[in-house]
PDB file of N, CA and C in Angstrom:
ATOM      1  N   UNK A 317      -9.113  39.982 -44.940  1.00 80.00           N
ATOM      2  CA  UNK A 317      -7.908  40.117 -45.283  1.00 80.00           C
ATOM      3  C   UNK A 317      -7.173  40.940 -44.696  1.00 80.00           C
ATOM      4  N   UNK A 318      -5.852  40.936 -45.033  1.00 89.00           N
ATOM      5  CA  UNK A 318      -4.967  41.516 -44.227  1.00 89.00           C
ATOM      6  C   UNK A 318      -3.669  41.721 -45.127  1.00 89.00           C
ATOM      7  N   UNK A 319      -2.536  42.617 -44.557  1.00 93.00           N
ATOM      8  CA  UNK A 319      -1.544  42.625 -45.207  1.00 93.00           C
ATOM      9  C   UNK A 319      -0.349  43.143 -44.438  1.00 93.00           C
ATOM     10  N   UNK A 320       0.964  43.084 -44.471  1.00 95.00           N
ATOM     11  CA  UNK A 320       1.900  43.440 -43.698  1.00 95.00           C
ATOM     12  C   UNK A 320       2.656  44.841 -44.164  1.00 95.00           C
ATOM     13  N   UNK A 321       3.085  45.364 -43.077  1.00 96.00           N
ATOM     14  CA  UNK A 321       3.744  45.943 -43.453  1.00 96.00           C
ATOM     15  C   UNK A 321       4.856  46.457 -42.112  1.00 96.00           C
ATOM     16  N   UNK A 322       5.734  47.738 -42.473  1.00 96.00           N
ATOM     17  CA  UNK A 322       6.679  48.078 -41.361  1.00 96.00           C
ATOM     18  C   UNK A 322       6.330  49.738 -41.304  1.00 96.00           C
ATOM     19  N   UNK A 323       6.596  49.556 -39.675  1.00 96.00           N
ATOM     20  CA  UNK A 323       6.452  51.066 -39.275  1.00 96.00           C
ATOM     21  C   UNK A 323       7.187  51.375 -38.405  1.00 96.00           C
ATOM     22  N   UNK A 324       7.152  52.801 -37.758  1.00 96.00           N
ATOM     23  CA  UNK A 324       7.269  53.008 -36.685  1.00 96.00           C
ATOM     24  C   UNK A 324       6.736  54.161 -36.215  1.00 96.00           C
ATOM     25  N   UNK A 325       6.751  54.379 -34.668  1.00 93.00           N
ATOM     26  CA  UNK A 325       6.088  55.824 -34.069  1.00 93.00           C
ATOM     27  C   UNK A 325       7.561  56.932 -33.625  1.00 93.00           C
ATOM     28  N   UNK A 326       6.677  57.662 -34.570  1.00 85.00           N
ATOM     29  CA  UNK A 326       8.170  58.794 -34.683  1.00 85.00           C
ATOM     30  C   UNK A 326       9.655  58.768 -35.609  1.00 85.00           C
ATOM     31  N   UNK A 327      10.358  58.802 -34.555  1.00 81.00           N
ATOM     32  CA  UNK A 327      11.789  58.400 -34.875  1.00 81.00           C
ATOM     33  C   UNK A 327      11.813  57.110 -34.556  1.00 81.00           C
ATOM     34  N   UNK A 328      11.406  56.140 -34.019  1.00 88.00           N
ATOM     35  CA  UNK A 328      11.689  55.036 -32.977  1.00 88.00           C
ATOM     36  C   UNK A 328      11.735  53.619 -33.594  1.00 88.00           C
ATOM     37  N   UNK A 329      11.977  52.735 -33.053  1.00 92.00           N
ATOM     38  CA  UNK A 329      12.556  51.561 -33.650  1.00 92.00           C
ATOM     39  C   UNK A 329      11.282  51.032 -34.649  1.00 92.00           C
ATOM     40  N   UNK A 330      11.973  50.539 -35.454  1.00 94.00           N
ATOM     41  CA  UNK A 330      10.591  50.247 -36.983  1.00 94.00           C
ATOM     42  C   UNK A 330      10.328  48.336 -36.367  1.00 94.00           C
ATOM     43  N   UNK A 331       8.639  48.441 -36.550  1.00 95.00           N
ATOM     44  CA  UNK A 331       8.298  46.895 -36.106  1.00 95.00           C
ATOM     45  C   UNK A 331       7.456  46.475 -37.590  1.00 95.00           C
ATOM     46  N   UNK A 332       6.958  45.069 -37.452  1.00 95.00           N
ATOM     47  CA  UNK A 332       6.381  44.907 -38.707  1.00 95.00           C
ATOM     48  C   UNK A 332       4.798  44.842 -38.132  1.00 95.00           C
ATOM     49  N   UNK A 333       3.978  45.102 -38.643  1.00 94.00           N
ATOM     50  CA  UNK A 333       2.581  45.355 -38.639  1.00 94.00           C
ATOM     51  C   UNK A 333       1.419  44.352 -39.259  1.00 94.00           C
ATOM     52  N   UNK A 334       0.440  44.023 -38.652  1.00 92.00           N
ATOM     53  CA  UNK A 334      -0.264  43.669 -39.548  1.00 92.00           C
ATOM     54  C   UNK A 334      -1.576  44.397 -40.130  1.00 92.00           C
ATOM     55  N   UNK A 335      -2.004  44.707 -40.996  1.00 92.00           N
ATOM     56  CA  UNK A 335      -2.592  45.879 -41.632  1.00 92.00           C
ATOM     57  C   UNK A 335      -4.281  45.269 -41.747  1.00 92.00           C
ATOM     58  N   UNK A 336      -5.141  46.207 -41.658  1.00 87.00           N
ATOM     59  CA  UNK A 336      -6.947  46.035 -41.977  1.00 87.00           C
ATOM     60  C   UNK A 336      -6.629  46.990 -42.405  1.00 87.00           C
ATOM     61  N   UNK A 337      -7.222  47.354 -43.563  1.00 86.00           N
ATOM     62  CA  UNK A 337      -7.109  48.752 -44.163  1.00 86.00           C
ATOM     63  C   UNK A 337      -6.337  50.107 -43.625  1.00 86.00           C
ATOM     64  N   UNK A 338      -6.894  50.907 -42.719  1.00 89.00           N
ATOM     65  CA  UNK A 338      -6.500  51.925 -42.166  1.00 89.00           C
ATOM     66  C   UNK A 338      -5.822  51.773 -40.940  1.00 89.00           C
ATOM     67  N   UNK A 339      -5.937  50.430 -40.386  1.00 90.00           N
ATOM     68  CA  UNK A 339      -5.326  50.092 -39.180  1.00 90.00           C
ATOM     69  C   UNK A 339      -4.403  49.450 -38.746  1.00 90.00           C
ATOM     70  N   UNK A 340      -3.166  49.291 -37.965  1.00 93.00           N
ATOM     71  CA  UNK A 340      -2.328  48.525 -37.883  1.00 93.00           C
ATOM     72  C   UNK A 340      -2.082  48.115 -36.470  1.00 93.00           C
ATOM     73  N   UNK A 341      -1.897  46.444 -36.455  1.00 91.00           N
ATOM     74  CA  UNK A 341      -1.855  46.013 -35.405  1.00 91.00           C
ATOM     75  C   UNK A 341      -0.138  45.584 -35.022  1.00 91.00           C
ATOM     76  N   UNK A 342       0.760  45.943 -34.304  1.00 92.00           N
ATOM     77  CA  UNK A 342       2.094  45.595 -34.337  1.00 92.00           C
ATOM     78  C   UNK A 342       1.829  44.210 -33.751  1.00 92.00           C
ATOM     79  N   UNK A 343       2.838  43.254 -34.640  1.00 90.00           N
ATOM     80  CA  UNK A 343       2.781  42.106 -34.407  1.00 90.00           C
ATOM     81  C   UNK A 343       3.233  41.378 -32.721  1.00 90.00           C
ATOM     82  N   UNK A 344       4.175  42.378 -32.273  1.00 89.00           N
ATOM     83  CA  UNK A 344       4.575  41.956 -30.913  1.00 89.00           C
ATOM     84  C   UNK A 344       3.435  41.773 -30.009  1.00 89.00           C
ATOM     85  N   UNK A 345       2.236  43.342 -30.256  1.00 87.00           N
ATOM     86  CA  UNK A 345       1.142  43.070 -29.259  1.00 87.00           C
ATOM     87  C   UNK A 345       0.158  41.644 -29.620  1.00 87.00           C
ATOM     88  N   UNK A 346       0.698  41.177 -30.730  1.00 86.00           N
ATOM     89  CA  UNK A 346      -0.372  40.019 -30.706  1.00 86.00           C
ATOM     90  C   UNK A 346       0.610  39.090 -30.527  1.00 86.00           C
ATOM     91  N   UNK A 347       1.463  38.627 -29.591  1.00 85.00           N
ATOM     92  CA  UNK A 347       2.394  37.396 -29.605  1.00 85.00           C
ATOM     93  C   UNK A 347       1.824  36.452 -29.010  1.00 85.00           C
ATOM     94  N   UNK A 348       0.608  36.588 -27.992  1.00 84.00           N
ATOM     95  CA  UNK A 348       0.336  35.565 -27.061  1.00 84.00           C
ATOM     96  C   UNK A 348      -0.742  35.152 -27.928  1.00 84.00           C
ATOM     97  N   UNK A 349      -1.762  35.870 -28.854  1.00 84.00           N
ATOM     98  CA  UNK A 349      -2.411  34.994 -29.699  1.00 84.00           C
ATOM     99  C   UNK A 349      -1.807  34.591 -30.811  1.00 84.00           C
ATOM    100  N   UNK A 350      -0.644  35.076 -31.398  1.00 85.00           N
ATOM    101  CA  UNK A 350      -0.052  34.175 -32.598  1.00 85.00           C
ATOM    102  C   UNK A 350       0.418  32.990 -31.915  1.00 85.00           C
ATOM    103  N   UNK A 351       0.790  33.140 -30.738  1.00 86.00           N
ATOM    104  CA  UNK A 351       1.169  31.479 -29.969  1.00 86.00           C
ATOM    105  C   UNK A 351       0.370  30.699 -30.186  1.00 86.00           C
ATOM    106  N   UNK A 352      -0.948  31.084 -29.558  1.00 86.00           N
ATOM    107  CA  UNK A 352      -2.135  30.349 -29.555  1.00 86.00           C
ATOM    108  C   UNK A 352      -2.485  29.771 -30.896  1.00 86.00           C
ATOM    109  N   UNK A 353      -2.295  30.186 -32.045  1.00 85.00           N
ATOM    110  CA  UNK A 353      -2.610  29.687 -33.133  1.00 85.00           C
ATOM    111  C   UNK A 353      -1.209  29.125 -34.056  1.00 85.00           C
ATOM    112  N   UNK A 354      -0.179  29.037 -33.169  1.00 85.00           N
ATOM    113  CA  UNK A 354       0.829  28.188 -33.985  1.00 85.00           C
ATOM    114  C   UNK A 354       1.894  28.892 -34.676  1.00 85.00           C
ATOM    115  N   UNK A 355       1.917  30.464 -34.416  1.00 86.00           N
ATOM    116  CA  UNK A 355       3.127  31.092 -34.726  1.00 86.00           C
ATOM    117  C   UNK A 355       4.398  30.670 -34.190  1.00 86.00           C
ATOM    118  N   UNK A 356       5.258  30.471 -34.898  1.00 84.00           N
ATOM    119  CA  UNK A 356       6.831  30.167 -34.510  1.00 84.00           C
ATOM    120  C   UNK A 356       7.542  31.504 -34.788  1.00 84.00           C
ATOM    121  N   UNK A 357       6.968  33.126 -34.908  1.00 87.00           N
ATOM    122  CA  UNK A 357       8.057  33.843 -34.872  1.00 87.00           C
ATOM    123  C   UNK A 357       8.667  34.914 -33.911  1.00 87.00           C
ATOM    124  N   UNK A 358       9.406  35.249 -33.493  1.00 88.00           N
ATOM    125  CA  UNK A 358      10.170  36.210 -32.679  1.00 88.00           C
ATOM    126  C   UNK A 358       9.032  37.299 -32.441  1.00 88.00           C
ATOM    127  N   UNK A 359       8.919  37.647 -30.998  1.00 85.00           N
ATOM    128  CA  UNK A 359       7.990  39.111 -31.113  1.00 85.00           C
ATOM    129  C   UNK A 359       8.703  40.367 -32.016  1.00 85.00           C
ATOM    130  N   UNK A 360       9.805  40.292 -32.013  1.00 89.00           N
ATOM    131  CA  UNK A 360      10.906  41.298 -32.877  1.00 89.00           C
ATOM    132  C   UNK A 360      10.852  40.978 -34.331  1.00 89.00           C
ATOM    133  N   UNK A 361       9.976  40.167 -34.946  1.00 93.00           N
ATOM    134  CA  UNK A 361      10.080  39.393 -36.298  1.00 93.00           C
ATOM    135  C   UNK A 361       9.814  40.511 -37.261  1.00 93.00           C
ATOM    136  N   UNK A 362      10.809  40.656 -38.031  1.00 94.00           N
ATOM    137  CA  UNK A 362      10.357  41.434 -39.239  1.00 94.00           C
ATOM    138  C   UNK A 362       9.628  41.052 -40.600  1.00 94.00           C
ATOM    139  N   UNK A 363       9.104  42.106 -41.613  1.00 94.00           N
ATOM    140  CA  UNK A 363       8.579  41.535 -42.502  1.00 94.00           C
ATOM    141  C   UNK A 363       8.973  40.585 -43.010  1.00 94.00           C
ATOM    142  N   UNK A 364      10.761  40.945 -43.617  1.00 93.00           N
ATOM    143  CA  UNK A 364      11.440  39.903 -44.130  1.00 93.00           C
ATOM    144  C   UNK A 364      11.556  38.557 -43.219  1.00 93.00           C
ATOM    145  N   UNK A 365      11.504  38.554 -42.213  1.00 92.00           N
ATOM    146  CA  UNK A 365      11.400  37.316 -41.235  1.00 92.00           C
ATOM    147  C   UNK A 365      10.124  36.615 -41.884  1.00 92.00           C
ATOM    148  N   UNK A 366       9.148  37.012 -41.828  1.00 93.00           N
ATOM    149  CA  UNK A 366       7.958  36.446 -41.982  1.00 93.00           C
ATOM    150  C   UNK A 366       7.595  36.380 -43.293  1.00 93.00           C
ATOM    151  N   UNK A 367       8.348  36.763 -44.666  1.00 93.00           N
ATOM    152  CA  UNK A 367       8.519  36.048 -45.870  1.00 93.00           C
ATOM    153  C   UNK A 367       9.646  35.053 -46.084  1.00 93.00           C
ATOM    154  N   UNK A 368      10.678  34.946 -45.433  1.00 91.00           N
ATOM    155  CA  UNK A 368      11.554  34.196 -45.337  1.00 91.00           C
ATOM    156  C   UNK A 368      11.031  32.639 -45.141  1.00 91.00           C
ATOM    157  N   UNK A 369      10.149  32.827 -44.210  1.00 91.00           N
ATOM    158  CA  UNK A 369       9.220  31.054 -43.931  1.00 91.00           C
ATOM    159  C   UNK A 369       7.961  31.494 -44.081  1.00 91.00           C
ATOM    160  N   UNK A 370       7.578  32.041 -45.678  1.00 93.00           N
ATOM    161  CA  UNK A 370       6.049  32.300 -45.540  1.00 93.00           C
ATOM    162  C   UNK A 370       5.225  31.134 -45.729  1.00 93.00           C
ATOM    163  N   UNK A 371       5.816  29.970 -46.035  1.00 93.00           N
ATOM    164  CA  UNK A 371       4.538  28.970 -46.220  1.00 93.00           C
ATOM    165  C   UNK A 371       4.538  28.046 -44.861  1.00 93.00           C
ATOM    166  N   UNK A 372       5.131  28.540 -43.871  1.00 91.00           N
ATOM    167  CA  UNK A 372       5.117  28.374 -42.470  1.00 91.00           C
ATOM    168  C   UNK A 372       4.564  29.269 -41.810  1.00 91.00           C
ATOM    169  N   UNK A 373       4.478  30.692 -41.937  1.00 92.00           N
ATOM    170  CA  UNK A 373       3.552  31.463 -41.373  1.00 92.00           C
ATOM    171  C   UNK A 373       2.500  32.166 -41.662  1.00 92.00           C
ATOM    172  N   UNK A 374       2.319  31.539 -43.480  1.00 93.00           N
ATOM    173  CA  UNK A 374       0.525  32.257 -43.506  1.00 93.00           C
ATOM    174  C   UNK A 374       0.186  31.481 -42.961  1.00 93.00           C
ATOM    175  N   UNK A 375      -0.429  30.230 -42.291  1.00 92.00           N
ATOM    176  CA  UNK A 375      -1.340  29.952 -41.701  1.00 92.00           C
ATOM    177  C   UNK A 375      -1.630  30.689 -41.082  1.00 92.00           C
ATOM    178  N   UNK A 376      -0.873  30.909 -39.645  1.00 90.00           N
ATOM    179  CA  UNK A 376      -0.726  31.296 -38.358  1.00 90.00           C
ATOM    180  C   UNK A 376      -1.589  32.814 -38.608  1.00 90.00           C
ATOM    181  N   UNK A 377      -0.871  33.851 -39.840  1.00 92.00           N
ATOM    182  CA  UNK A 377      -1.084  34.928 -40.101  1.00 92.00           C
ATOM    183  C   UNK A 377      -2.526  34.801 -40.375  1.00 92.00           C
ATOM    184  N   UNK A 378      -3.143  34.104 -41.145  1.00 91.00           N
ATOM    185  CA  UNK A 378      -4.263  34.254 -41.707  1.00 91.00           C
ATOM    186  C   UNK A 378      -5.436  33.905 -40.433  1.00 91.00           C
ATOM    187  N   UNK A 379      -5.134  32.679 -39.316  1.00 88.00           N
ATOM    188  CA  UNK A 379      -5.593  32.638 -38.200  1.00 88.00           C
ATOM    189  C   UNK A 379      -5.613  34.074 -37.275  1.00 88.00           C
ATOM    190  N   UNK A 380      -4.689  34.795 -37.246  1.00 86.00           N
ATOM    191  CA  UNK A 380      -4.543  36.074 -36.487  1.00 86.00           C
ATOM    192  C   UNK A 380      -5.461  37.037 -37.273  1.00 86.00           C
ATOM    193  N   UNK A 381      -5.730  37.064 -38.320  1.00 86.00           N
ATOM    194  CA  UNK A 381      -6.485  38.084 -39.263  1.00 86.00           C
ATOM    195  C   UNK A 381      -8.050  37.614 -38.655  1.00 86.00           C
ATOM    196  N   UNK A 382      -8.337  36.168 -38.936  1.00 84.00           N
ATOM    197  CA  UNK A 382      -9.629  36.174 -38.685  1.00 84.00           C
ATOM    198  C   UNK A 382     -10.454  36.403 -37.489  1.00 84.00           C
ATOM    199  N   UNK A 383      -9.335  35.827 -36.168  1.00 78.00           N
ATOM    200  CA  UNK A 383      -9.606  36.009 -34.796  1.00 78.00           C
ATOM    201  C   UNK A 383      -9.327  37.436 -34.403  1.00 78.00           C
ATOM    202  N   UNK A 384      -8.721  38.314 -35.033  1.00 72.00           N
ATOM    203  CA  UNK A 384      -8.037  39.520 -34.327  1.00 72.00           C
ATOM    204  C   UNK A 384      -8.858  40.824 -34.817  1.00 72.00           C
ATOM    205  N   UNK A 385      -9.215  40.815 -36.117  1.00 64.00           N
ATOM    206  CA  UNK A 385      -9.985  41.967 -36.855  1.00 64.00           C
ATOM    207  C   UNK A 385      -9.712  43.397 -36.226  1.00 64.00           C
ATOM    208  N   UNK A 386      -9.748  44.074 -37.153  1.00 54.00           N
ATOM    209  CA  UNK A 386      -9.516  45.438 -37.310  1.00 54.00           C
ATOM    210  C   UNK A 386     -10.349  46.318 -35.902  1.00 54.00           C
ATOM    211  N   UNK A 387     -11.108  45.547 -35.083  1.00 54.00           N
ATOM    212  CA  UNK A 387     -11.687  46.426 -34.089  1.00 54.00           C
ATOM    213  C   UNK A 387     -10.899  46.128 -32.532  1.00 54.00           C
ATOM    214  N   UNK A 388      -9.907  45.495 -32.560  1.00 69.00           N
ATOM    215  CA  UNK A 388      -9.486  45.461 -31.364  1.00 69.00           C
ATOM    216  C   UNK A 388      -8.727  46.824 -31.075  1.00 69.00           C
ATOM    217  N   UNK A 389      -8.374  46.827 -29.890  1.00 74.00           N
ATOM    218  CA  UNK A 389      -7.807  47.720 -28.981  1.00 74.00           C
ATOM    219  C   UNK A 389      -6.015  47.928 -29.410  1.00 74.00           C
ATOM    220  N   UNK A 390      -5.798  46.906 -29.975  1.00 76.00           N
ATOM    221  CA  UNK A 390      -4.105  47.025 -29.954  1.00 76.00           C
ATOM    222  C   UNK A 390      -4.021  47.674 -31.474  1.00 76.00           C
ATOM    223  N   UNK A 391      -5.072  47.983 -32.338  1.00 87.00           N
ATOM    224  CA  UNK A 391      -5.002  48.807 -33.756  1.00 87.00           C
ATOM    225  C   UNK A 391      -4.392  49.916 -33.330  1.00 87.00           C
ATOM    226  N   UNK A 392      -3.731  50.473 -34.136  1.00 90.00           N
ATOM    227  CA  UNK A 392      -3.162  51.924 -34.330  1.00 90.00           C
ATOM    228  C   UNK A 392      -3.660  52.674 -35.668  1.00 90.00           C
ATOM    229  N   UNK A 393      -4.015  53.903 -35.736  1.00 93.00           N
ATOM    230  CA  UNK A 393      -4.317  54.458 -37.129  1.00 93.00           C
ATOM    231  C   UNK A 393      -3.108  54.416 -37.739  1.00 93.00           C
ATOM    232  N   UNK A 394      -2.914  53.763 -39.035  1.00 94.00           N
ATOM    233  CA  UNK A 394      -1.625  54.142 -39.678  1.00 94.00           C
ATOM    234  C   UNK A 394      -1.260  55.476 -39.964  1.00 94.00           C
ATOM    235  N   UNK A 395      -2.319  56.424 -40.045  1.00 95.00           N
ATOM    236  CA  UNK A 395      -1.758  57.675 -40.363  1.00 95.00           C
ATOM    237  C   UNK A 395      -1.169  58.517 -39.070  1.00 95.00           C
ATOM    238  N   UNK A 396      -1.092  57.845 -37.863  1.00 95.00           N
ATOM    239  CA  UNK A 396      -0.464  58.020 -36.841  1.00 95.00           C
ATOM    240  C   UNK A 396       0.913  57.545 -36.796  1.00 95.00           C
ATOM    241  N   UNK A 397       0.980  56.411 -37.967  1.00 96.00           N
ATOM    242  CA  UNK A 397       2.729  56.168 -37.542  1.00 96.00           C
ATOM    243  C   UNK A 397       3.259  56.222 -38.964  1.00 96.00           C
ATOM    244  N   UNK A 398       5.065  56.169 -38.864  1.00 95.00           N
ATOM    245  CA  UNK A 398       5.605  56.433 -40.146  1.00 95.00           C
ATOM    246  C   UNK A 398       5.647  54.817 -40.959  1.00 95.00           C
ATOM    247  N   UNK A 399       5.395  55.056 -42.119  1.00 95.00           N
ATOM    248  CA  UNK A 399       5.265  54.142 -42.712  1.00 95.00           C
ATOM    249  C   UNK A 399       6.537  53.865 -43.563  1.00 95.00           C
ATOM    250  N   UNK A 400       7.229  52.665 -43.683  1.00 94.00           N
ATOM    251  CA  UNK A 400       8.470  52.479 -44.014  1.00 94.00           C
ATOM    252  C   UNK A 400       8.516  51.327 -45.479  1.00 94.00           C
ATOM    253  N   UNK A 401       9.377  50.976 -46.067  1.00 91.00           N
ATOM    254  CA  UNK A 401       9.071  50.075 -47.332  1.00 91.00           C
ATOM    255  C   UNK A 401       9.189  48.305 -46.114  1.00 91.00           C
ATOM    256  N   UNK A 402       8.400  47.756 -46.757  1.00 89.00           N
ATOM    257  CA  UNK A 402       8.213  46.560 -46.119  1.00 89.00           C
ATOM    258  C   UNK A 402       9.733  45.999 -45.523  1.00 89.00           C
ATOM    259  N   UNK A 403      10.470  45.838 -46.909  1.00 88.00           N
ATOM    260  CA  UNK A 403      11.548  45.069 -46.711  1.00 88.00           C
ATOM    261  C   UNK A 403      13.042  46.069 -47.044  1.00 88.00           C
ATOM    262  N   UNK A 404      13.500  46.533 -45.653  1.00 77.00           N
ATOM    263  CA  UNK A 404      14.417  47.479 -45.926  1.00 77.00           C
ATOM    264  C   UNK A 404      15.952  47.120 -46.806  1.00 77.00           C
ATOM    265  N   UNK A 405      16.368  45.775 -47.030  1.00 71.00           N
ATOM    266  CA  UNK A 405      17.619  45.556 -47.515  1.00 71.00           C
ATOM    267  C   UNK A 405      17.110  44.466 -48.401  1.00 71.00           C
ATOM    268  N   UNK A 406      17.481  44.763 -49.702  1.00 65.00           N
ATOM    269  CA  UNK A 406      17.122  43.827 -51.105  1.00 65.00           C
ATOM    270  C   UNK A 406      17.890  42.540 -50.756  1.00 65.00           C
ATOM    271  N   UNK A 407      17.607  41.505 -51.067  1.00 64.00           N
ATOM    272  CA  UNK A 407      18.126  40.209 -51.163  1.00 64.00           C
ATOM    273  C   UNK A 407      18.727  39.923 -52.491  1.00 64.00           C
ATOM    274  N   UNK A 408      18.541  40.385 -53.251  1.00 69.00           N
ATOM    275  CA  UNK A 408      19.203  40.419 -54.543  1.00 69.00           C
ATOM    276  C   UNK A 408      19.155  41.452 -55.333  1.00 69.00           C
ATOM    277  N   UNK A 409      20.124  41.579 -55.975  1.00 68.00           N
ATOM    278  CA  UNK A 409      19.925  42.848 -57.287  1.00 68.00           C
ATOM    279  C   UNK A 409      20.749  41.801 -58.235  1.00 68.00           C
ATOM    280  N   UNK A 410      19.984  42.419 -59.600  1.00 70.00           N
ATOM    281  CA  UNK A 410      20.061  41.687 -60.651  1.00 70.00           C
ATOM    282  C   UNK A 410      20.469  42.916 -61.344  1.00 70.00           C
ATOM    283  N   UNK A 411      21.552  42.577 -62.308  1.00 69.00           N
ATOM    284  CA  UNK A 411      21.758  43.865 -63.412  1.00 69.00           C
ATOM    285  C   UNK A 411      21.953  43.170 -64.836  1.00 69.00           C
TER     286      UNK A 411
END
């Protein structure tokens, strides 16, 4: 099981991460493995990018989660990262 989130290190750039409990793997660090399982997103893809093409991206994300897991050295503790809203800009606003 996995989740997606948006994070940053300190005041640095925001990045999308694949979350396993309290550990986060930046998607950019998984790009080689992601390509091997059929991922079509850019290394700097945001959570919004993944959600926009959810039907296309979900199988690759599931494969990554199965093959990668939280034991990888690419994972960082979520407590060491700044957590941001998954999607910064709302796409639609209804009044």
